[in-house]
C-alpha cells in the first residue's frame, strides 16, 4: 500500500512540475476565468464560443501531454477522425462534469440554452420518467469514458484496468468529499463569527473564505485529474519526480494567473445583488402547520401574517368546476381513492380532510376566493392540469376569473406551460408565471410575467436572467432557516414557503449576518 501511495505521489509531482504541463494548466485556468467573467453577460457571443472551443482543444492537448509524461501516448486517429475523436473526448468529459458544476460554469452554460417552449414543457411534464433515463445514460457514459475509454482512445501501452479506473474515481471522490467538508466547516465558522463582527470585517472574512474554498477546489481538481489520467495509462511506475522548475518560470506564472482569476471570481461573487427585499408567499396557504393545507381555516390563520400572496392549488372537477386541492388523488388527505375528475364539486366538498392531527372540509374555488377577498388577501393560484381536463378549461378559467383576479392583485402560475401561454393570451392583464420543476434552460425559452423556480437546481444566473426580462424570480419551497437564507443570498425576489413567520424573521435580520450563505451557495455551484 505504501508503494502504491508513493507511486501516486510521484505521478502528482510529475503532473505538476513538467513545464509543458504547467503551461497547459495555466491556459486552462485562464480560460475558465474568462468564461466565468463573461458569464455575467446575457446570451451567446463569438468570444464565448471561441473561448469554449479553445478550452476543449486545450483540454485534449493537456490529456495527450499527460499521457506522454506518464510514458504512454493517446494514439488518436489521423485527419478529421483525429479531430473528431479529440472533440468527442472533450465533450464527453464536459458532459460528465456538468452535473457537478463544470468547474463553476454549469449554470452559466445552461442559462444560455434556448429551446422551443413546447420541448421545455414536454420535459417538465414527463420529468419523472426522464430522470431515470438521464441517470442511466450518465452512468453508461461514465463507464465508457473512464473505465473502457483507454481501449477506445487506443493508449499505445497497456491501458488502465477497470479496477484501476474505479480506484482513481474513489481517490477523486475522496478528495472532493474532503474539500466539501472543509468548505462546510468554513461556512459554519463564518456563521458563528457573523454574530459578533462588523460588516466590513465580515466582508473581508467572506472574501478570504472564498479564496480558500476556490484554492482547495483547484488543488483537488488537479490532483483528481492527474490520478484519473495516470490510472488511464495503466498506473505506470515513474522515477523520482524532478524539483519544481525554477528556470522555466511556468510555476510562478501559474500561481499569478490563479491569483488573478481567483480575485476576479471573488470580486464578481461579492458584487452580485444579494440579501435584498424578499416577497413572502405562503405555500398551500399554511404557516407553521396550523390548519389543513388549502382550506379556509388555514387561509384565515395565515392571512394574519400578511404575506404578499397565499399560494394555493386548483383541480377541475367532473362538473367542470374547481376544487382547492394540491394532490391528484384524495387517498392521503381524505382516505378515499378518488380523483377530482371523478366526483362533482358538491360531492368533493362533503369530504373531511385530515392533516397533522387537524380536520377541515374540502372547499370549492368560488368560496375560497370570496373568503380571500373579504380578508383582502391576494392569491397566487396554481392551476393544475391532468389528461382528464375538459377541452377549453384554461379559456373558461380566464373568462370567469381573469379580470377578478387582476382586480384583487392576485396572480396565477402553473407547471404546464400551455396554461401559462393560454392565460397570457386570453387574459393579458393578469400576471401569469411558469413553475420550473428543475432549471436546465434559459428562462426566455418560456416567456412569463414571473418564474417560480425550483430551488434545488436554481442559481443566481437563472434569477438574474429572469430579472433581465423584468420578471421576478420566486423560489419554492424553502422551509428551514438554512434554505431560506440560501435563497435570500441568491438574490431571489420572493420565497414560497410553509413557514411564513420564520421567513419574515430570516429576511429582516442584518444582511451582513447572512453573508455565510454566500459561501454556501458558492460551494454548491462547484458540485
Steps between C-alpha positions, in 0.01 A plus 500: 500500500787735584657432159174578320465825695856593414436431132187715510693777669767482228228516233370818665848649514564427133163640401561822691866563419550430128526845331281408204230379740527818709440700183188295429361536853563874480309525173208294630469709817519823299230374262270401785550844648405666172186287469402574859549873451307501172221305668363821650388611152184367339480282190763350275785680330780416262748548783315249718504238224867560422605465864291183541657353187846596620434342841387174342803491272737584783344234723560232236856627443564488875376141519741401226789672677413325824494166322847568362636602840360176641675302229198439277353655190139560404514364146217709362417439138626719222328772300143595570453178701770616738335835558158337531630252757668777698187714493293202610735449792470864607121504467472172692705638787293818495173304519636291785598816689175687436299352791789587731513867417738485200761689705242766587383548140201262493230759565671757280472264204154361570346843550598577138332191358197604295247231409144516362242546776318182393819296553564653840141435604514138381814440705340658807178299473690172450781576743453194723548250218777701335698524824567126500604503134743787560657325800550176307644686200740688727623180664551337160701800379702497822584131468582532132717813526691421816508123532500376140618828354870407484419221258292726277754781495773244429766571761818363343602321815291279725202711603349515844291213627143554621626443856766770462248742353250436779779560749582833339136601519501417870806721548328782311177456699693487828683822417175673410342377822787642707475831312124513558542423870761774534273745319213411734723566800589841356130577453428403861791712624380802302148451632622496859724804461234703315312562824790694653691662211431825316387518138844593358678222688235250388555602138875441526441172684263389225750595229779307671275198546400511134870493410561196721203315353607579145863408571397168653277423204777580252747273681256211533398533134861493382598204717184312408560555129860382534384189685243412235740548206779311678260210554380536142858437389525187713651657816860475375787518750677835463850611601552749779328821397717802418511803721273791426635657176648833601646595165189465289296744706177311420442419864500870588281580201250235607478643852461856370228399252315311772517802731365732229219260403409431862499871581262561210270216606490621861434860397224392263342284770495778758369763256193308383165618642410303813318521832243749375126543560310171466132432431342264756268236349312237699522155338163318487362771724660381825744632758677283758263212436197680643193379311459251218658606172280682250209543741316805631629464857861499382430800274352704786795417724775576251340824385583646844867479398420725201697310237517659157325194356332187627591227254234234451404227250203429274378183331209476258206287618267269306240777459764743365536698823820536704590366841783631718732201519863419428508121463358321199351236729321541834633177648753669730294797623148354505557124501302441179647380172341773288631761257330839462392412146298205625270698732301822479587803708205437734617144567856612560415779745325246724834333568696564819876538469748391768853636539733530801222405739268769362174477304333724244262475206609507139397835351391619158689769312224762502461479877876516555530801271216687675663437837837628375332814366331566835841466665657726233753223441647468146538146373757319290290234327666185370279364226573130476438291190447131428414304184139485627448878479213619283559675169521876539561481876766773498290733281196461729714575805641813336153623400351439843781613729768686305361851556401423857842367597667798336277733701597313820873540416523121485698286254500153344782256430522145370738211432334461160620768261189455287307655790745790519480570127121465496440734792740760360306486175145501644560724801796726415446728799548211748848423637589143397812307596669174409604243762826325415529139625877538451718761333686395189411758235491877448188648663440694177413167337172507693398869523298588811423794727688330783667167574455260790836326496558166664767595755719187499625555144480880482799733502549875500549483122140383447371768738696771320382373160139530617562847638656613173164416340330710774352183651525438876647169615325314783652185652309199632496354763759607762376410849815489715707801604790365295292470184337840553831676557650322202213620276532852641874501427435386141306821441152345472217752469270282708468168680206259504511331841299308757660713773410863425564626854844336502582649160405847623750466784774379265470781244478777760834418661814702432616407145866478599405230752385281210816530288590145595223389264696655212781257583253212510352588161850544355599154621187341355567663161806275464323169563 
